[in-house]
Short mmCIF file of C-alpha atoms and ligand atoms in Angstrom, two decimals:
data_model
loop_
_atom_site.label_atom_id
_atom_site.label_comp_id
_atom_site.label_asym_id
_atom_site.label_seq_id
_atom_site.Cartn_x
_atom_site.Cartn_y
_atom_site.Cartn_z
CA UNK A 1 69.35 -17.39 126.82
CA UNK A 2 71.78 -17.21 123.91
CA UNK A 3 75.33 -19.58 123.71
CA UNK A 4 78.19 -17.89 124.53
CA UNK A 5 78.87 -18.97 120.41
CA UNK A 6 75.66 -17.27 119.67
CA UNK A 7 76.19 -14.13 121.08
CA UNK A 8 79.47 -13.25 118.89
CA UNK A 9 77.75 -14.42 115.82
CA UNK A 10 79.35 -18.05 115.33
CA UNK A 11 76.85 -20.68 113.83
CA UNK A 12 77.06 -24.44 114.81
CA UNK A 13 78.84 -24.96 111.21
CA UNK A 14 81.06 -22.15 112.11
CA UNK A 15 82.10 -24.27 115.41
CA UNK A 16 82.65 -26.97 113.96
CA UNK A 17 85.13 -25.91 111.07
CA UNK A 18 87.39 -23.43 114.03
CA UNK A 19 87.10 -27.34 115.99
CA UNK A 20 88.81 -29.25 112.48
CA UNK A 21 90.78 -26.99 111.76
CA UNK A 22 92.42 -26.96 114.99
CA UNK A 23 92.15 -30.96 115.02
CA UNK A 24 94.19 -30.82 111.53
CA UNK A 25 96.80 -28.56 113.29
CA UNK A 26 97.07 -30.80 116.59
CA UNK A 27 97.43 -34.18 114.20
CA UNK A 28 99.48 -33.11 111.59
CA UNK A 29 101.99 -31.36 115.00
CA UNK A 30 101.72 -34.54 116.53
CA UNK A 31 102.94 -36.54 113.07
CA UNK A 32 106.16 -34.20 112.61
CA UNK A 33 106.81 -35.61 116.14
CA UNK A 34 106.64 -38.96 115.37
CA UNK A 35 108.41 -38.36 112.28
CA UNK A 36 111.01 -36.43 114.33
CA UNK A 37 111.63 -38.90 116.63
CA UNK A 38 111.89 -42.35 113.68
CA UNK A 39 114.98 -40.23 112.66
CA UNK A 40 113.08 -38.99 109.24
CA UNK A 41 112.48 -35.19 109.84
CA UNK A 42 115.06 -32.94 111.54
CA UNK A 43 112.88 -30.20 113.56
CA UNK A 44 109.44 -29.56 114.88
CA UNK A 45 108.56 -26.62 116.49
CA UNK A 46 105.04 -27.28 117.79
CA UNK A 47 101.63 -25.47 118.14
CA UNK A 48 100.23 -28.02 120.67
CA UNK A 49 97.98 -26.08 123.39
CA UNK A 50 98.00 -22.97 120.79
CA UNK A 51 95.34 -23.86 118.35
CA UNK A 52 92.67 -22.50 119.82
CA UNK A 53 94.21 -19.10 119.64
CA UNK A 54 95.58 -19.49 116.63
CA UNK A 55 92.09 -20.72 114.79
CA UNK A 56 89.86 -18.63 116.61
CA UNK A 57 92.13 -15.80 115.71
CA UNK A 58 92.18 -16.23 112.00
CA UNK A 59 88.62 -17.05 111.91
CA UNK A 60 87.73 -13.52 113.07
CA UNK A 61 89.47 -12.37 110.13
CA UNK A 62 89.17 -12.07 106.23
CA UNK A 63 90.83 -14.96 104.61
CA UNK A 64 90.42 -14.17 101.24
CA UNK A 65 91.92 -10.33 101.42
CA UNK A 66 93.86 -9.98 104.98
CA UNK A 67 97.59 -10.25 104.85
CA UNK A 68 98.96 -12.45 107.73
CA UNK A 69 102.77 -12.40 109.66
CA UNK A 70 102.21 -15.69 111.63
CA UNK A 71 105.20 -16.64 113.95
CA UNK A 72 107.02 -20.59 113.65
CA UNK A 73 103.86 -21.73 116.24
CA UNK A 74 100.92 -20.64 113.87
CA UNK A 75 100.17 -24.05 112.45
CA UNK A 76 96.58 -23.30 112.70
CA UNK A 77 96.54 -19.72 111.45
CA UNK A 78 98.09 -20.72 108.25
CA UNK A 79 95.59 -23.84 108.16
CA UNK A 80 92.94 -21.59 107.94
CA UNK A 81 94.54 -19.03 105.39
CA UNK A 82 94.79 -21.66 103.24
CA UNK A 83 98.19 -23.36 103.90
CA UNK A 84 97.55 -27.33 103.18
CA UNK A 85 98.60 -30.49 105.51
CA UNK A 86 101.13 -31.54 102.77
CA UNK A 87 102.13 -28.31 101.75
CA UNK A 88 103.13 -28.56 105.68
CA UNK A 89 104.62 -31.96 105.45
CA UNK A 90 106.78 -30.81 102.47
CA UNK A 91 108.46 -28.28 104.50
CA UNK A 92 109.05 -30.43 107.32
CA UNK A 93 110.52 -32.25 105.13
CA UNK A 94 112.65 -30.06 103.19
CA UNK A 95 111.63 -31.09 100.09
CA UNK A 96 111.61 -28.84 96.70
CA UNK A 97 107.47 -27.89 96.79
CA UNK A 98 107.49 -26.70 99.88
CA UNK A 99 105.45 -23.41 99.24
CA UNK A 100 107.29 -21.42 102.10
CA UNK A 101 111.10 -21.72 100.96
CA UNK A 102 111.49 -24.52 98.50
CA UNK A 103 113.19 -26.49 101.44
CA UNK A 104 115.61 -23.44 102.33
CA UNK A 105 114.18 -22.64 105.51
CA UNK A 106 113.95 -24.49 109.17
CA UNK A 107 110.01 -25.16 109.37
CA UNK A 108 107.91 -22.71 110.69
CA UNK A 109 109.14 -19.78 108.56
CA UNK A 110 105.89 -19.80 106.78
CA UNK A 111 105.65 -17.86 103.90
CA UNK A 112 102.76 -17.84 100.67
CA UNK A 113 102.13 -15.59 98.29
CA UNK A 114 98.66 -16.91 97.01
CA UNK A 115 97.48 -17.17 100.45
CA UNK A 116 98.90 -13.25 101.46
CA UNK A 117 101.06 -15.23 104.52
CA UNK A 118 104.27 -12.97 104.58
CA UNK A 119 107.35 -14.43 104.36
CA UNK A 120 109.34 -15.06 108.17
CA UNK A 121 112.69 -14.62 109.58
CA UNK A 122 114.58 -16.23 112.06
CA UNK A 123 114.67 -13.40 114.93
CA UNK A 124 111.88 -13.34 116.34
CA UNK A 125 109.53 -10.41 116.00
CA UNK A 126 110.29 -9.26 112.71
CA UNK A 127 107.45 -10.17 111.60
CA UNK A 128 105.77 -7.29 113.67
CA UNK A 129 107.14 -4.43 111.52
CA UNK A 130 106.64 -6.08 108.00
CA UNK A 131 102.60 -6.28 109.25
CA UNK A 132 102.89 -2.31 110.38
CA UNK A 133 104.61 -1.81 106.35
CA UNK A 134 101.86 -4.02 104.87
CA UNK A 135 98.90 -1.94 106.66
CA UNK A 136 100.52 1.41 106.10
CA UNK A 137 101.34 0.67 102.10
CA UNK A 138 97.11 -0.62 102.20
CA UNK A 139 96.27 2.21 104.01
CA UNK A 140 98.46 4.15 101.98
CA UNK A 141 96.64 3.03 98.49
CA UNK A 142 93.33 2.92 99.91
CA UNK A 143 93.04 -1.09 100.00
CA UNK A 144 90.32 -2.89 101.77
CA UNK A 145 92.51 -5.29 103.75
CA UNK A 146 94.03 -5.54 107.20
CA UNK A 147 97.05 -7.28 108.56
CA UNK A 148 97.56 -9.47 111.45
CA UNK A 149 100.93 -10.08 113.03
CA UNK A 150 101.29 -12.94 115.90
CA UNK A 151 104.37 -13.64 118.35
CA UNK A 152 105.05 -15.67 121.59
CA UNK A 153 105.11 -13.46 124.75
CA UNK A 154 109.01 -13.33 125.61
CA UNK A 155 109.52 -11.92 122.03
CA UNK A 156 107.16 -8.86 122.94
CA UNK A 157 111.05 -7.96 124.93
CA UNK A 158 112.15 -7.02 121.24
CA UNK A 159 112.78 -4.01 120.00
CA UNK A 160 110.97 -4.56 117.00
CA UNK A 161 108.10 -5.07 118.73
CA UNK A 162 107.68 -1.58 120.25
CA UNK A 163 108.84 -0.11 116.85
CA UNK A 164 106.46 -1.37 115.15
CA UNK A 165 103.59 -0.95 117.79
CA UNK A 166 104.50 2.48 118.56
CA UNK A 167 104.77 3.43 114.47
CA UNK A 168 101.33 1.47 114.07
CA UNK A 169 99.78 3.79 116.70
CA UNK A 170 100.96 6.58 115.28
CA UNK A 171 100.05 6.45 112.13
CA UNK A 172 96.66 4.05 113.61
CA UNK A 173 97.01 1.93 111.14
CA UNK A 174 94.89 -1.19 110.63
CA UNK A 175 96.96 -3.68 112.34
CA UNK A 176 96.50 -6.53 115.22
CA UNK A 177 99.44 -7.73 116.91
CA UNK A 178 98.66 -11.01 118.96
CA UNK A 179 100.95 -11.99 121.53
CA UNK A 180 100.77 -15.70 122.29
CA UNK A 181 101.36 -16.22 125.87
CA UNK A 182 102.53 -19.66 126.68
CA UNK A 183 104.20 -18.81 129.28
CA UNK A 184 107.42 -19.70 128.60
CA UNK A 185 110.24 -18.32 126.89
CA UNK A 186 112.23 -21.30 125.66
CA UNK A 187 113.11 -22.11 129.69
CA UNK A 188 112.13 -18.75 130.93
CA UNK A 189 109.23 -18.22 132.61
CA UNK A 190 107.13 -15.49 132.10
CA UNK A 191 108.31 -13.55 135.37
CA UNK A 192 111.98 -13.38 134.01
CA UNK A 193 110.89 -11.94 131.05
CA UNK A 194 108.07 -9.28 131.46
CA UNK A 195 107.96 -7.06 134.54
CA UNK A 196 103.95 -5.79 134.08
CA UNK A 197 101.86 -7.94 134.96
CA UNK A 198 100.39 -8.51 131.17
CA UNK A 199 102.00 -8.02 127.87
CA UNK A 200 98.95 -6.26 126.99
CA UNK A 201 99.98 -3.30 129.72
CA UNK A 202 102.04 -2.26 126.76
CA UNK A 203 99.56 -0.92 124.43
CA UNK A 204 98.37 1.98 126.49
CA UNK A 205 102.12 3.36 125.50
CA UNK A 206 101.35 3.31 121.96
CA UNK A 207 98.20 4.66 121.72
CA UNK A 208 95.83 1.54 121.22
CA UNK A 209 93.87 -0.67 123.14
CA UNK A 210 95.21 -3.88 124.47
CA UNK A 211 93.55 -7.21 126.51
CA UNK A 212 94.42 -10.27 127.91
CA UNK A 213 92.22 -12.87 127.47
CA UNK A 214 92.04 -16.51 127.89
CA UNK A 215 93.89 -18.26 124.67
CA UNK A 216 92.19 -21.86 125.45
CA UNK A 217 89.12 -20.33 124.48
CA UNK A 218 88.47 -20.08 120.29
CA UNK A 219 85.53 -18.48 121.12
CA UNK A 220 86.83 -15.67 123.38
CA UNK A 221 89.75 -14.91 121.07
CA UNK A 222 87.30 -14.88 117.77
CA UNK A 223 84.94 -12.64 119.57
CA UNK A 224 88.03 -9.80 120.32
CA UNK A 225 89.69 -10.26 117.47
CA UNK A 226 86.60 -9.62 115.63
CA UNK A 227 86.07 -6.29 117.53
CA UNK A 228 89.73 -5.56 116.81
CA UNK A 229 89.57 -6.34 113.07
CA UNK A 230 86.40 -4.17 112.61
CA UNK A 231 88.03 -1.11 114.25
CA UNK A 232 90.88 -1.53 111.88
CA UNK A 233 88.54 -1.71 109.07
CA UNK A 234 86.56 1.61 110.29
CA UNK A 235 89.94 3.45 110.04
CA UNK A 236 90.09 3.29 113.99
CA UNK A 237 93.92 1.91 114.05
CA UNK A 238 95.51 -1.29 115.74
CA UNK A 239 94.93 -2.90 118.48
CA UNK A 240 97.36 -5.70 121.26
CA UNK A 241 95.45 -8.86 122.26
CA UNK A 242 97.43 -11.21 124.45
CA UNK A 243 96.10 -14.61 124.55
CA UNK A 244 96.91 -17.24 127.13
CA UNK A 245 97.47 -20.56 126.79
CA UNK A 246 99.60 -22.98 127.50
CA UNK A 247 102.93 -24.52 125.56
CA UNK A 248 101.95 -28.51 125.96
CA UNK A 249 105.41 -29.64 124.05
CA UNK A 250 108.93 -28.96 124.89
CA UNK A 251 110.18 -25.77 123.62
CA UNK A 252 111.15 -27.53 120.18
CA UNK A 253 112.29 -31.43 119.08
CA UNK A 254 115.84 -30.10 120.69
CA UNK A 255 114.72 -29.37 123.62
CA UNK A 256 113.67 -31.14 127.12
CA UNK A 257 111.11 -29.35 129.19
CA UNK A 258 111.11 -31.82 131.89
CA UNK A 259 114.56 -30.13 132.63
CA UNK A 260 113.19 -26.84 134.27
CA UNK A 261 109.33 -27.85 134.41
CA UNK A 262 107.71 -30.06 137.23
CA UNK A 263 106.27 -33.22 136.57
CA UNK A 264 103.86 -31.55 138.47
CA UNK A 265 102.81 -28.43 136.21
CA UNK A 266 103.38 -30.46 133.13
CA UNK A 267 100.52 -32.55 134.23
CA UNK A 268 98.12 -30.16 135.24
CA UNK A 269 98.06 -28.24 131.91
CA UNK A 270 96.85 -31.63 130.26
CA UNK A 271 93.20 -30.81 131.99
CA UNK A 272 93.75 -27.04 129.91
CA UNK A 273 94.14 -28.98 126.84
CA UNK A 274 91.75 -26.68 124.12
CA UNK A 275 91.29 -29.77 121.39
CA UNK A 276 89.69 -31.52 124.72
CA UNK A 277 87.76 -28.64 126.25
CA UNK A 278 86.48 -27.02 122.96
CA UNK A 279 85.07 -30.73 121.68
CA UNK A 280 83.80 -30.68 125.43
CA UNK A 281 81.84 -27.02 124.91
CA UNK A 282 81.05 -28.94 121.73
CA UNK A 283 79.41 -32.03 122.97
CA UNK A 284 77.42 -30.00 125.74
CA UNK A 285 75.58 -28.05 123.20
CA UNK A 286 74.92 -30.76 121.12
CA UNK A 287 77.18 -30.36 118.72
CA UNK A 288 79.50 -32.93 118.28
CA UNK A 289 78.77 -36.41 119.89
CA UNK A 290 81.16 -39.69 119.68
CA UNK A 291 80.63 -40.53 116.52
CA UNK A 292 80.93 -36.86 114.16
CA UNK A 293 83.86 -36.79 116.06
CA UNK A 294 85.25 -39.88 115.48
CA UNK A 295 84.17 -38.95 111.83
CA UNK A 296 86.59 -35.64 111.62
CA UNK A 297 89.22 -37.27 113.19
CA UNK A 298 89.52 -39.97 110.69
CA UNK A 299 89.00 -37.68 108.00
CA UNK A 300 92.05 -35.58 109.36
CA UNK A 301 94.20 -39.08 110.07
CA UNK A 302 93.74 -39.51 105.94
CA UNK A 303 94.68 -35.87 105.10
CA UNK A 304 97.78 -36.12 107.48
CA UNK A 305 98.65 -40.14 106.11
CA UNK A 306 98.52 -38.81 102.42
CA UNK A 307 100.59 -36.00 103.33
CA UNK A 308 103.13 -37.89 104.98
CA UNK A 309 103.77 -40.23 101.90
CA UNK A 310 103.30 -37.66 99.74
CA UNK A 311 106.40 -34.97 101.32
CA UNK A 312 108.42 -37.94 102.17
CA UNK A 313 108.33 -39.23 98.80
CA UNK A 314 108.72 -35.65 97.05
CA UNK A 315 112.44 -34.78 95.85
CA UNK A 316 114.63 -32.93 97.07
CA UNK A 317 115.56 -29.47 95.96
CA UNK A 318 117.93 -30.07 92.79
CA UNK A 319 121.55 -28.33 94.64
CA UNK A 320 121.66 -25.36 91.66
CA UNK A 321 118.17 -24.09 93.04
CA UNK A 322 120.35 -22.88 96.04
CA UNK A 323 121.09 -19.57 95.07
CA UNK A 324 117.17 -19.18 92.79
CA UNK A 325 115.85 -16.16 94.59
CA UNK A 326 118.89 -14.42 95.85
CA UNK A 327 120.41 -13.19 92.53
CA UNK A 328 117.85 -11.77 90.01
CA UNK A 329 117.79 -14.24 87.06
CA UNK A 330 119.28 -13.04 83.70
CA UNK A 331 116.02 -11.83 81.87
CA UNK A 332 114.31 -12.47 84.90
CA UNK A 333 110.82 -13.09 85.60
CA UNK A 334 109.93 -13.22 88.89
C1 LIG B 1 116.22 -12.04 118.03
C2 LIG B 1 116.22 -13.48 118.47
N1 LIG B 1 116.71 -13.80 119.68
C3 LIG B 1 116.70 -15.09 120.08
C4 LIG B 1 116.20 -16.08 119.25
C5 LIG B 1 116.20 -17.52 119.71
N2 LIG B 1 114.84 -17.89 120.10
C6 LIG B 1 114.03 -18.55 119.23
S1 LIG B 1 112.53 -18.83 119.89
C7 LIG B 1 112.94 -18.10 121.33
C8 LIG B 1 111.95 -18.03 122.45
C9 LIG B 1 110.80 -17.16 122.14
O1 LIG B 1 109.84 -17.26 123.18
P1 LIG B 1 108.43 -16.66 123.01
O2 LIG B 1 108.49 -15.37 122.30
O3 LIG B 1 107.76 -16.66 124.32
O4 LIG B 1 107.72 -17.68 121.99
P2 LIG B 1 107.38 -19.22 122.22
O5 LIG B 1 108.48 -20.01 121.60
O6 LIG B 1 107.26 -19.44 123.67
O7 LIG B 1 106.09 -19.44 121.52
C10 LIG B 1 114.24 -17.63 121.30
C11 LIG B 1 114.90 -16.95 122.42
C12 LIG B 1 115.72 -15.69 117.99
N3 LIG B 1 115.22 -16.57 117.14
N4 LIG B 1 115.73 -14.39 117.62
MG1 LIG B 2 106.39 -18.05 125.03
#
């Protein structure tokens, strides 16, 4: 009988590059923290218990021609697009090569030209119109690319986000909105926020097909984004795919869960942990043991050292960059 891996198409090599590259985004999280906490970084706003959406996600699509709009959680999205562990860093940071805003933006507004990662603002859920704009203006010039836009759950509330869903089924343009459900709105819990019982409920009011599916699993969320991604490319429009997961962190570095969580419920999402259950799925089909794994971790531990000393040694931006990109430069070339 075929793997559940097998059956969507994903090789043992494929498996284990979705497993380091949401190992690189749980270890380099997990430094900012520490660095966070010594005093020497001002912010982290974490992906911890997303990866598994996030990589299985952007695995299912094109990384060499897709255009992503990745929300402040999507360390492992941009990971795989092509975002590096010190490019990371250096925004954490705030030093002057940081790729997404030269140091000018909290981290987590990713943005990257080379790598097609649009650039973020701070309300949330802008990003979901920009994708709709990117796919129309492909669709538009007959390009051979989709877009994919991500955002947490309580964010699905904002206007934006029905805008652009309801414009993108319209027009069915090639578009996936993912709605990362961790449950949690900063302190509000999902039945606060969202009166259906999934975000996904949405999408039959804009015209495209929408699931819920379970966002620990990067095999579950590759195999329906894939099926999303090629109806977009067959011209048949955009699809909603809500993934569930849980948020394992506090809401950000200023905040304390422990305030409106149980000890209780923070303890039993530890077991739902996807670094720990996907190397488990791993091990049981003989494809990680103890020691590769020991291998990939300490191959990530030197990628996420060396990016450490690298950002926190890089300079600062020099104070007249502050107003480079706002006013066009005299003679300008950018
Ligand atoms: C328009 C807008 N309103 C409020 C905020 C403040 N804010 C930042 S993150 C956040 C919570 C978003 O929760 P959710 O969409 O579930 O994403 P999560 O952080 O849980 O991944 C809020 C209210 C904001 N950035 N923009
Ligand atoms: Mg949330």
């Amino acid at each position: 009988m075929a793997t559940k891996h097998e059956e969507v198409g994903l090789t043992k090599e494929d498996l284990l590059n979705i497993y380091e590259t949401m190992l690189t985004a749980r270890r380099v999280d997990e430094r900012m923290w520490l660095l966070n906490r010594a005093g020497k970084i001002p912010f982290v706003i974490s992906c911890q218990g997303q990866e598994a959406a996030q990589v299985g996600a952007a695995y299912a699509l094109d990384n060499t021609k897709d255009y992503i709009a990745p929300y402040y959680r999507d360390l492992g999205v941009v990971l795989h697009f092509g975002m590096t562990p010190k490019e990371l860093m250096l925004s954490a940071f705030a030093k002057a090569e940081d790729p997404n805003s030269g140091g000018r933006q909290m981290p987590g507004h990713f943005g990257q030209k080379k790598n097609r990662i649009l650039t973020g603002s701070s309300p949330v859920t802008t990003q979901v119109p920009h994708a709709v704009g990117v796919a129309l203006a492909g669709k538009m010039t007959n390009q051979d690319f989709i877009t994919f836009a991500t955002l947490g759950e309580g964010s699905s509330n904002q206007g934006d986000f029905h805008e652009g869903l309801n414009f993108a089924g319209v027009h069915k343009l090639p578009v996936i909105t993912m709605v990362e459900n961790n449950k949690y709105a900063i302190s509000v819990p999902y039945d606060r926020q969202v009166a259906s019982k999934n975000v996904s409920d949405r999408a039959a009011g804009y015209g495209m097909p929408g699931v819920t599916i379970d966002g620990n699993d990067p095999i579950e969320v590759y195999k329906h984004v894939k099926e999303a991604a090629d109806r977009a490319r067959n011209g048949e429009g955009p699809s909603l795919i809500e993934t569930v997961s849980e948020r394992m962190t506090a809401h950000s570095s200023d905040d304390d869960h422990r305030q409106y969580r149980s000890a209780d419920e923070l303890a039993a999402q530890k077991s739902k942990d996807p670094i720990l259950t996907f190397g488990a799925y791993l091990k049981e089909h003989g494809i990680l043991n103890d020691e590769l794994e020991k291998e990939i971790n300490d191959r990530i531990m030197d990628i996420v050292n060396e990016a450490t000393d690298y950002a926190e040694n890089a300079p600062y931006a020099e104070p007249e960059h502050a107003l480079k990109y706002v006013y066009a430069e005299q003679g300008g070339d950018e």
